[in-house]
Amino acid sequence: MISRCRRNLRVPIPDALAAEILFRSDRTCCVCRVRSKPVQIHHIDEDPSNNNPRNLSVLCFDCHRETQIRGGFDRKLDADQVRLYRDDWIRVVEEMRATDSTITRAEQDALDVSLELATSVAEIYAEKEDWVGLAVHYGKH
């Protein structure tokens, strides 16, 4: 009943606030930090009527799904973790912007592709349960 009530109380995030939240996070998920993935603004306390900026973070769809995990052996990406990831990522973005004159957009795009490739390879090792291959892969990066 609580979740149904919360859905009914959804308050749209004002456009200016949404723009600020997305800008501060460089339109990038604060957890996985993979650029160019589709993102959404997440209500950390799961209350869609609480649009306080301290309650909002930017997550990709994959990481947002991790906030929904309940039970089992998987550990949910909980509110405290999301806050830590968000605060750290905003700090990193601020530092990048302060010193960003040394890297071009093309260089950043190349780094993003490399990161996505490395992540994909790691996921393949994990799916095949090739733990030695996964350990070697991470040892290279």
Tab-separated table of N, CA and C in Angstrom:
chain	number	residue	atom	x	y	z
A	1	MET	N	0.817	-1.193	0.000
A	1	MET	CA	0.000	0.000	0.000
A	1	MET	C	0.862	1.258	0.000
A	2	ILE	N	1.980	1.229	0.715
A	2	ILE	CA	2.831	2.411	0.795
A	2	ILE	C	3.362	2.792	-0.577
A	3	SER	N	3.878	1.812	-1.347
A	3	SER	CA	4.436	2.144	-2.651
A	3	SER	C	3.361	2.696	-3.578
A	4	ARG	N	2.127	2.200	-3.487
A	4	ARG	CA	1.044	2.696	-4.325
A	4	ARG	C	0.756	4.147	-3.959
A	5	CYS	N	0.754	4.476	-2.673
A	5	CYS	CA	0.521	5.853	-2.234
A	5	CYS	C	1.634	6.764	-2.713
A	6	ARG	N	2.854	6.287	-2.629
A	6	ARG	CA	3.986	7.101	-3.064
A	6	ARG	C	3.900	7.433	-4.545
A	7	ARG	N	3.476	6.460	-5.364
A	7	ARG	CA	3.349	6.714	-6.798
A	7	ARG	C	2.343	7.816	-7.063
A	8	ASN	N	1.260	7.833	-6.285
A	8	ASN	CA	0.235	8.849	-6.464
A	8	ASN	C	0.729	10.235	-6.068
A	9	LEU	N	1.757	10.298	-5.243
A	9	LEU	CA	2.274	11.583	-4.777
A	9	LEU	C	3.440	12.091	-5.611
A	10	ARG	N	3.713	11.454	-6.751
A	10	ARG	CA	4.839	11.863	-7.598
A	10	ARG	C	4.695	13.338	-7.953
A	11	VAL	N	5.742	14.084	-7.661
A	11	VAL	CA	5.778	15.499	-7.987
A	11	VAL	C	6.860	15.675	-9.055
A	12	PRO	N	6.492	16.196	-10.220
A	12	PRO	CA	7.507	16.370	-11.273
A	12	PRO	C	8.676	17.225	-10.776
A	13	ILE	N	9.870	16.828	-11.162
A	13	ILE	CA	11.059	17.611	-10.821
A	13	ILE	C	11.054	18.848	-11.715
A	14	PRO	N	11.123	20.041	-11.138
A	14	PRO	CA	11.136	21.250	-11.966
A	14	PRO	C	12.291	21.206	-12.981
A	15	ASP	N	12.048	21.698	-14.177
A	15	ASP	CA	13.036	21.633	-15.252
A	15	ASP	C	14.384	22.232	-14.853
A	16	ALA	N	14.357	23.383	-14.184
A	16	ALA	CA	15.616	24.030	-13.796
A	16	ALA	C	16.395	23.161	-12.808
A	17	LEU	N	15.699	22.523	-11.877
A	17	LEU	CA	16.356	21.640	-10.909
A	17	LEU	C	16.908	20.405	-11.609
A	18	ALA	N	16.124	19.807	-12.498
A	18	ALA	CA	16.596	18.640	-13.250
A	18	ALA	C	17.837	18.997	-14.056
A	19	ALA	N	17.828	20.162	-14.698
A	19	ALA	CA	18.993	20.600	-15.476
A	19	ALA	C	20.218	20.748	-14.581
A	20	GLU	N	20.037	21.305	-13.385
A	20	GLU	CA	21.159	21.473	-12.453
A	20	GLU	C	21.713	20.125	-12.002
A	21	ILE	N	20.824	19.194	-11.661
A	21	ILE	CA	21.250	17.868	-11.200
A	21	ILE	C	22.022	17.165	-12.316
A	22	LEU	N	21.503	17.208	-13.537
A	22	LEU	CA	22.167	16.555	-14.670
A	22	LEU	C	23.506	17.229	-14.984
A	23	PHE	N	23.554	18.553	-14.909
A	23	PHE	CA	24.807	19.274	-15.174
A	23	PHE	C	25.868	18.929	-14.142
A	24	ARG	N	25.500	18.959	-12.863
A	24	ARG	CA	26.476	18.693	-11.798
A	24	ARG	C	27.083	17.304	-11.918
A	25	SER	N	26.321	16.360	-12.493
A	25	SER	CA	26.834	14.996	-12.645
A	25	SER	C	27.361	14.734	-14.054
A	26	ASP	N	27.419	15.777	-14.873
A	26	ASP	CA	27.909	15.654	-16.250
A	26	ASP	C	27.078	14.650	-17.050
A	27	ARG	N	25.766	14.586	-16.736
A	27	ARG	CA	24.828	13.653	-17.399
A	27	ARG	C	25.370	12.224	-17.394
A	28	THR	N	26.029	11.860	-16.294
A	28	THR	CA	26.682	10.556	-16.175
A	28	THR	C	26.262	9.889	-14.868
A	29	CYS	N	26.020	8.595	-14.935
A	29	CYS	CA	25.650	7.826	-13.750
A	29	CYS	C	26.745	7.952	-12.696
A	30	CYS	N	26.350	8.254	-11.478
A	30	CYS	CA	27.330	8.440	-10.407
A	30	CYS	C	27.909	7.120	-9.913
A	31	VAL	N	27.305	5.995	-10.248
A	31	VAL	CA	27.785	4.702	-9.767
A	31	VAL	C	28.773	4.095	-10.761
A	32	CYS	N	28.326	3.843	-11.994
A	32	CYS	CA	29.213	3.184	-12.965
A	32	CYS	C	30.082	4.183	-13.729
A	33	ARG	N	29.642	5.426	-13.811
A	33	ARG	CA	30.398	6.523	-14.434
A	33	ARG	C	30.712	6.294	-15.905
A	34	VAL	N	29.875	5.517	-16.582
A	34	VAL	CA	30.050	5.292	-18.016
A	34	VAL	C	29.292	6.389	-18.749
A	35	ARG	N	30.036	7.205	-19.449
A	35	ARG	CA	29.412	8.303	-20.183
A	35	ARG	C	28.611	7.760	-21.361
A	36	SER	N	27.695	8.526	-21.810
A	36	SER	CA	26.859	8.275	-22.985
A	36	SER	C	25.787	7.213	-22.746
A	37	LYS	N	25.670	6.670	-21.545
A	37	LYS	CA	24.560	5.763	-21.240
A	37	LYS	C	23.328	6.620	-20.918
A	38	PRO	N	22.140	6.160	-21.295
A	38	PRO	CA	20.928	6.892	-20.893
A	38	PRO	C	20.841	6.929	-19.366
A	39	VAL	N	20.432	8.065	-18.846
A	39	VAL	CA	20.354	8.248	-17.394
A	39	VAL	C	18.983	8.768	-16.989
A	40	GLN	N	18.723	8.651	-15.705
A	40	GLN	CA	17.510	9.211	-15.124
A	40	GLN	C	17.850	9.751	-13.742
A	41	ILE	N	16.990	10.634	-13.272
A	41	ILE	CA	17.188	11.194	-11.935
A	41	ILE	C	16.453	10.302	-10.940
A	42	HIS	N	17.201	9.852	-9.949
A	42	HIS	CA	16.709	8.895	-8.942
A	42	HIS	C	16.421	9.624	-7.637
A	43	HIS	N	15.272	9.320	-7.022
A	43	HIS	CA	14.946	9.814	-5.686
A	43	HIS	C	15.568	8.845	-4.686
A	44	ILE	N	16.588	9.285	-4.006
A	44	ILE	CA	17.370	8.416	-3.130
A	44	ILE	C	16.510	7.786	-2.033
A	45	ASP	N	15.619	8.564	-1.449
A	45	ASP	CA	14.789	8.021	-0.369
A	45	ASP	C	13.546	7.298	-0.887
A	46	GLU	N	13.454	7.130	-2.204
A	46	GLU	CA	12.342	6.439	-2.873
A	46	GLU	C	11.008	7.158	-2.709
A	47	ASP	N	11.048	8.429	-2.316
A	47	ASP	CA	9.833	9.241	-2.195
A	47	ASP	C	9.787	10.195	-3.385
A	48	PRO	N	8.955	9.903	-4.394
A	48	PRO	CA	8.934	10.721	-5.608
A	48	PRO	C	8.346	12.111	-5.413
A	49	SER	N	7.923	12.438	-4.209
A	49	SER	CA	7.466	13.803	-3.949
A	49	SER	C	8.569	14.651	-3.320
A	50	ASN	N	9.693	14.017	-2.951
A	50	ASN	CA	10.798	14.726	-2.297
A	50	ASN	C	11.832	15.139	-3.339
A	51	ASN	N	11.668	16.338	-3.869
A	51	ASN	CA	12.581	16.845	-4.888
A	51	ASN	C	13.683	17.733	-4.319
A	52	ASN	N	14.008	17.528	-3.057
A	52	ASN	CA	15.131	18.243	-2.469
A	52	ASN	C	16.391	17.804	-3.212
A	53	PRO	N	17.238	18.742	-3.647
A	53	PRO	CA	18.447	18.369	-4.399
A	53	PRO	C	19.320	17.328	-3.691
A	54	ARG	N	19.339	17.314	-2.357
A	54	ARG	CA	20.136	16.327	-1.620
A	54	ARG	C	19.529	14.928	-1.717
A	55	ASN	N	18.298	14.830	-2.230
A	55	ASN	CA	17.623	13.542	-2.382
A	55	ASN	C	17.688	13.032	-3.822
A	56	LEU	N	18.369	13.729	-4.700
A	56	LEU	CA	18.379	13.366	-6.110
A	56	LEU	C	19.778	12.973	-6.568
A	57	SER	N	19.844	11.944	-7.392
A	57	SER	CA	21.115	11.524	-7.976
A	57	SER	C	20.852	11.053	-9.396
A	58	VAL	N	21.905	11.011	-10.194
A	58	VAL	CA	21.787	10.573	-11.582
A	58	VAL	C	22.286	9.136	-11.673
A	59	LEU	N	21.422	8.252	-12.179
A	59	LEU	CA	21.766	6.843	-12.342
A	59	LEU	C	21.403	6.393	-13.755
A	60	CYS	N	22.202	5.489	-14.307
A	60	CYS	CA	21.824	4.846	-15.559
A	60	CYS	C	20.734	3.825	-15.235
A	61	PHE	N	20.098	3.291	-16.265
A	61	PHE	CA	19.017	2.339	-16.038
A	61	PHE	C	19.523	1.074	-15.326
A	62	ASP	N	20.741	0.629	-15.670
A	62	ASP	CA	21.291	-0.576	-15.040
A	62	ASP	C	21.513	-0.366	-13.547
A	63	CYS	N	22.145	0.732	-13.186
A	63	CYS	CA	22.410	0.988	-11.764
A	63	CYS	C	21.119	1.313	-11.019
A	64	HIS	N	20.181	1.981	-11.687
A	64	HIS	CA	18.897	2.258	-11.054
A	64	HIS	C	18.191	0.950	-10.704
A	65	ARG	N	18.295	-0.032	-11.588
A	65	ARG	CA	17.700	-1.343	-11.328
A	65	ARG	C	18.297	-1.950	-10.054
A	66	GLU	N	19.572	-1.691	-9.803
A	66	GLU	CA	20.236	-2.224	-8.602
A	66	GLU	C	19.647	-1.651	-7.317
A	67	THR	N	18.995	-0.495	-7.393
A	67	THR	CA	18.349	0.065	-6.199
A	67	THR	C	17.042	-0.662	-5.897
A	68	GLN	N	16.559	-1.440	-6.854
A	68	GLN	CA	15.271	-2.132	-6.714
A	68	GLN	C	15.421	-3.559	-6.220
A	69	ILE	N	16.645	-4.091	-6.146
A	69	ILE	CA	16.871	-5.480	-5.740
A	69	ILE	C	16.425	-5.667	-4.294
A	70	ARG	N	15.699	-6.731	-4.078
A	70	ARG	CA	15.215	-7.049	-2.725
A	70	ARG	C	15.531	-8.510	-2.434
A	71	GLY	N	16.130	-8.781	-1.308
A	71	GLY	CA	16.339	-10.155	-0.863
A	71	GLY	C	17.378	-10.910	-1.658
A	72	GLY	N	17.475	-12.191	-1.404
A	72	GLY	CA	18.443	-13.036	-2.090
A	72	GLY	C	19.856	-12.732	-1.625
A	73	PHE	N	20.815	-13.187	-2.424
A	73	PHE	CA	22.215	-12.968	-2.064
A	73	PHE	C	22.742	-11.633	-2.579
A	74	ASP	N	22.031	-11.026	-3.551
A	74	ASP	CA	22.455	-9.731	-4.070
A	74	ASP	C	22.216	-8.656	-3.023
A	75	ARG	N	23.153	-7.750	-2.937
A	75	ARG	CA	22.992	-6.649	-1.994
A	75	ARG	C	22.439	-5.458	-2.756
A	76	LYS	N	21.391	-4.909	-2.252
A	76	LYS	CA	20.739	-3.762	-2.859
A	76	LYS	C	21.667	-2.555	-2.824
A	77	LEU	N	21.631	-1.767	-3.874
A	77	LEU	CA	22.324	-0.481	-3.896
A	77	LEU	C	21.450	0.463	-3.079
A	78	ASP	N	21.800	0.629	-1.807
A	78	ASP	CA	20.915	1.354	-0.903
A	78	ASP	C	21.185	2.859	-0.903
A	79	ALA	N	20.339	3.590	-0.196
A	79	ALA	CA	20.385	5.049	-0.178
A	79	ALA	C	21.743	5.582	0.286
A	80	ASP	N	22.311	4.990	1.324
A	80	ASP	CA	23.602	5.467	1.829
A	80	ASP	C	24.694	5.318	0.770
A	81	GLN	N	24.693	4.193	0.064
A	81	GLN	CA	25.683	3.981	-0.990
A	81	GLN	C	25.488	4.981	-2.126
A	82	VAL	N	24.239	5.187	-2.539
A	82	VAL	CA	23.970	6.127	-3.637
A	82	VAL	C	24.453	7.522	-3.265
A	83	ARG	N	24.215	7.947	-2.026
A	83	ARG	CA	24.683	9.274	-1.584
A	83	ARG	C	26.211	9.376	-1.668
A	84	LEU	N	26.906	8.326	-1.229
A	84	LEU	CA	28.367	8.335	-1.286
A	84	LEU	C	28.858	8.409	-2.733
A	85	TYR	N	28.278	7.574	-3.597
A	85	TYR	CA	28.654	7.606	-5.012
A	85	TYR	C	28.378	8.980	-5.613
A	86	ARG	N	27.196	9.525	-5.327
A	86	ARG	CA	26.826	10.833	-5.879
A	86	ARG	C	27.794	11.922	-5.438
A	87	ASP	N	28.037	12.010	-4.143
A	87	ASP	CA	28.905	13.066	-3.625
A	87	ASP	C	30.322	12.948	-4.187
A	88	ASP	N	30.824	11.724	-4.274
A	88	ASP	CA	32.164	11.516	-4.819
A	88	ASP	C	32.203	11.897	-6.306
A	89	TRP	N	31.188	11.488	-7.063
A	89	TRP	CA	31.173	11.780	-8.501
A	89	TRP	C	31.060	13.280	-8.760
A	90	ILE	N	30.249	13.969	-7.988
A	90	ILE	CA	30.136	15.424	-8.168
A	90	ILE	C	31.477	16.081	-7.892
A	91	ARG	N	32.200	15.602	-6.880
A	91	ARG	CA	33.532	16.141	-6.577
A	91	ARG	C	34.470	15.903	-7.761
A	92	VAL	N	34.436	14.696	-8.328
A	92	VAL	CA	35.290	14.362	-9.469
A	92	VAL	C	34.956	15.256	-10.664
A	93	VAL	N	33.672	15.441	-10.945
A	93	VAL	CA	33.254	16.285	-12.071
A	93	VAL	C	33.734	17.720	-11.864
A	94	GLU	N	33.590	18.227	-10.654
A	94	GLU	CA	34.054	19.589	-10.363
A	94	GLU	C	35.560	19.708	-10.585
A	95	GLU	N	36.316	18.705	-10.128
A	95	GLU	CA	37.767	18.729	-10.333
A	95	GLU	C	38.119	18.630	-11.819
A	96	MET	N	37.388	17.780	-12.557
A	96	MET	CA	37.627	17.653	-14.000
A	96	MET	C	37.383	18.980	-14.704
A	97	ARG	N	36.310	19.640	-14.346
A	97	ARG	CA	35.979	20.916	-14.990
A	97	ARG	C	37.009	21.980	-14.663
A	98	ALA	N	37.577	21.919	-13.475
A	98	ALA	CA	38.574	22.910	-13.076
A	98	ALA	C	39.880	22.727	-13.844
A	99	THR	N	40.166	21.509	-14.277
A	99	THR	CA	41.429	21.220	-14.965
A	99	THR	C	41.220	20.676	-16.373
A	100	ASP	N	40.007	20.818	-16.913
A	100	ASP	CA	39.607	20.137	-18.150
A	100	ASP	C	40.236	20.700	-19.417
A	101	SER	N	41.036	21.715	-19.344
A	101	SER	CA	41.591	22.301	-20.564
A	101	SER	C	42.640	21.399	-21.218
A	102	THR	N	43.050	20.327	-20.546
A	102	THR	CA	44.115	19.484	-21.081
A	102	THR	C	43.615	18.291	-21.890
A	103	ILE	N	42.311	17.996	-21.884
A	103	ILE	CA	41.810	16.826	-22.592
A	103	ILE	C	40.690	17.249	-23.548
A	104	THR	N	40.769	16.792	-24.766
A	104	THR	CA	39.757	17.132	-25.756
A	104	THR	C	38.563	16.200	-25.631
A	105	ARG	N	37.479	16.575	-26.247
A	105	ARG	CA	36.278	15.726	-26.226
A	105	ARG	C	36.564	14.391	-26.928
A	106	ALA	N	37.327	14.429	-28.036
A	106	ALA	CA	37.667	13.193	-28.757
A	106	ALA	C	38.491	12.265	-27.867
A	107	GLU	N	39.431	12.839	-27.098
A	107	GLU	CA	40.234	12.025	-26.185
A	107	GLU	C	39.353	11.403	-25.099
A	108	GLN	N	38.399	12.197	-24.592
A	108	GLN	CA	37.494	11.684	-23.568
A	108	GLN	C	36.620	10.579	-24.142
A	109	ASP	N	36.134	10.764	-25.377
A	109	ASP	CA	35.315	9.737	-26.018
A	109	ASP	C	36.109	8.444	-26.181
A	110	ALA	N	37.390	8.553	-26.551
A	110	ALA	CA	38.237	7.371	-26.708
A	110	ALA	C	38.413	6.656	-25.363
A	111	LEU	N	38.584	7.424	-24.296
A	111	LEU	CA	38.697	6.831	-22.963
A	111	LEU	C	37.397	6.126	-22.578
A	112	ASP	N	36.273	6.744	-22.914
A	112	ASP	CA	34.970	6.138	-22.604
A	112	ASP	C	34.801	4.810	-23.334
A	113	VAL	N	35.192	4.765	-24.609
A	113	VAL	CA	35.088	3.527	-25.383
A	113	VAL	C	35.974	2.450	-24.759
A	114	SER	N	37.188	2.829	-24.359
A	114	SER	CA	38.096	1.869	-23.720
A	114	SER	C	37.497	1.318	-22.430
A	115	LEU	N	36.894	2.192	-21.648
A	115	LEU	CA	36.273	1.761	-20.394
A	115	LEU	C	35.103	0.823	-20.666
A	116	GLU	N	34.274	1.164	-21.644
A	116	GLU	CA	33.139	0.302	-21.983
A	116	GLU	C	33.617	-1.064	-22.467
A	117	LEU	N	34.675	-1.087	-23.271
A	117	LEU	CA	35.215	-2.349	-23.766
A	117	LEU	C	35.746	-3.194	-22.605
A	118	ALA	N	36.518	-2.570	-21.720
A	118	ALA	CA	37.066	-3.297	-20.573
A	118	ALA	C	35.941	-3.850	-19.695
A	119	THR	N	34.879	-3.070	-19.506
A	119	THR	CA	33.742	-3.526	-18.711
A	119	THR	C	33.043	-4.698	-19.388
A	120	SER	N	32.871	-4.608	-20.707
A	120	SER	CA	32.220	-5.703	-21.451
A	120	SER	C	33.020	-6.993	-21.357
A	121	VAL	N	34.332	-6.891	-21.492
A	121	VAL	CA	35.183	-8.074	-21.396
A	121	VAL	C	35.060	-8.690	-19.997
A	122	ALA	N	35.064	-7.846	-18.972
A	122	ALA	CA	34.928	-8.343	-17.599
A	122	ALA	C	33.593	-9.053	-17.409
A	123	GLU	N	32.538	-8.496	-17.986
A	123	GLU	CA	31.220	-9.124	-17.866
A	123	GLU	C	31.203	-10.492	-18.547
A	124	ILE	N	31.897	-10.634	-19.669
A	124	ILE	CA	31.965	-11.922	-20.366
A	124	ILE	C	32.674	-12.958	-19.492
A	125	TYR	N	33.804	-12.566	-18.901
A	125	TYR	CA	34.502	-13.487	-17.988
A	125	TYR	C	33.591	-13.910	-16.839
A	126	ALA	N	32.871	-12.947	-16.266
A	126	ALA	CA	31.996	-13.252	-15.133
A	126	ALA	C	30.856	-14.174	-15.557
A	127	GLU	N	30.253	-13.923	-16.718
A	127	GLU	CA	29.167	-14.785	-17.196
A	127	GLU	C	29.638	-16.223	-17.401
A	128	LYS	N	30.878	-16.378	-17.883
A	128	LYS	CA	31.431	-17.715	-18.102
A	128	LYS	C	32.014	-18.307	-16.827
A	129	GLU	N	31.948	-17.540	-15.743
A	129	GLU	CA	32.513	-17.935	-14.453
A	129	GLU	C	33.993	-18.289	-14.585
A	130	ASP	N	34.673	-17.543	-15.439
A	130	ASP	CA	36.113	-17.699	-15.632
A	130	ASP	C	36.800	-16.717	-14.680
A	131	TRP	N	36.891	-17.121	-13.423
A	131	TRP	CA	37.387	-16.217	-12.379
A	131	TRP	C	38.867	-15.905	-12.553
A	132	VAL	N	39.639	-16.856	-13.062
A	132	VAL	CA	41.060	-16.601	-13.305
A	132	VAL	C	41.199	-15.564	-14.416
A	133	GLY	N	40.466	-15.763	-15.502
A	133	GLY	CA	40.496	-14.789	-16.599
A	133	GLY	C	40.073	-13.411	-16.144
A	134	LEU	N	39.055	-13.356	-15.275
A	134	LEU	CA	38.577	-12.080	-14.750
A	134	LEU	C	39.652	-11.408	-13.894
A	135	ALA	N	40.311	-12.212	-13.056
A	135	ALA	CA	41.373	-11.653	-12.203
A	135	ALA	C	42.529	-11.127	-13.050
A	136	VAL	N	42.901	-11.878	-14.078
A	136	VAL	CA	43.981	-11.433	-14.972
A	136	VAL	C	43.558	-10.155	-15.687
A	137	HIS	N	42.312	-10.125	-16.145
A	137	HIS	CA	41.792	-8.932	-16.840
A	137	HIS	C	41.896	-7.697	-15.946
A	138	TYR	N	41.456	-7.816	-14.693
A	138	TYR	CA	41.529	-6.680	-13.795
A	138	TYR	C	42.966	-6.349	-13.414
A	139	GLY	N	43.840	-7.326	-13.433
A	139	GLY	CA	45.250	-7.060	-13.128
A	139	GLY	C	45.912	-6.195	-14.174
A	140	LYS	N	45.366	-6.189	-15.396
A	140	LYS	CA	45.926	-5.382	-16.486
A	140	LYS	C	45.481	-3.934	-16.412
A	141	HIS	N	44.378	-3.659	-15.723
A	141	HIS	CA	43.779	-2.305	-15.775
A	141	HIS	C	43.965	-1.572	-14.486
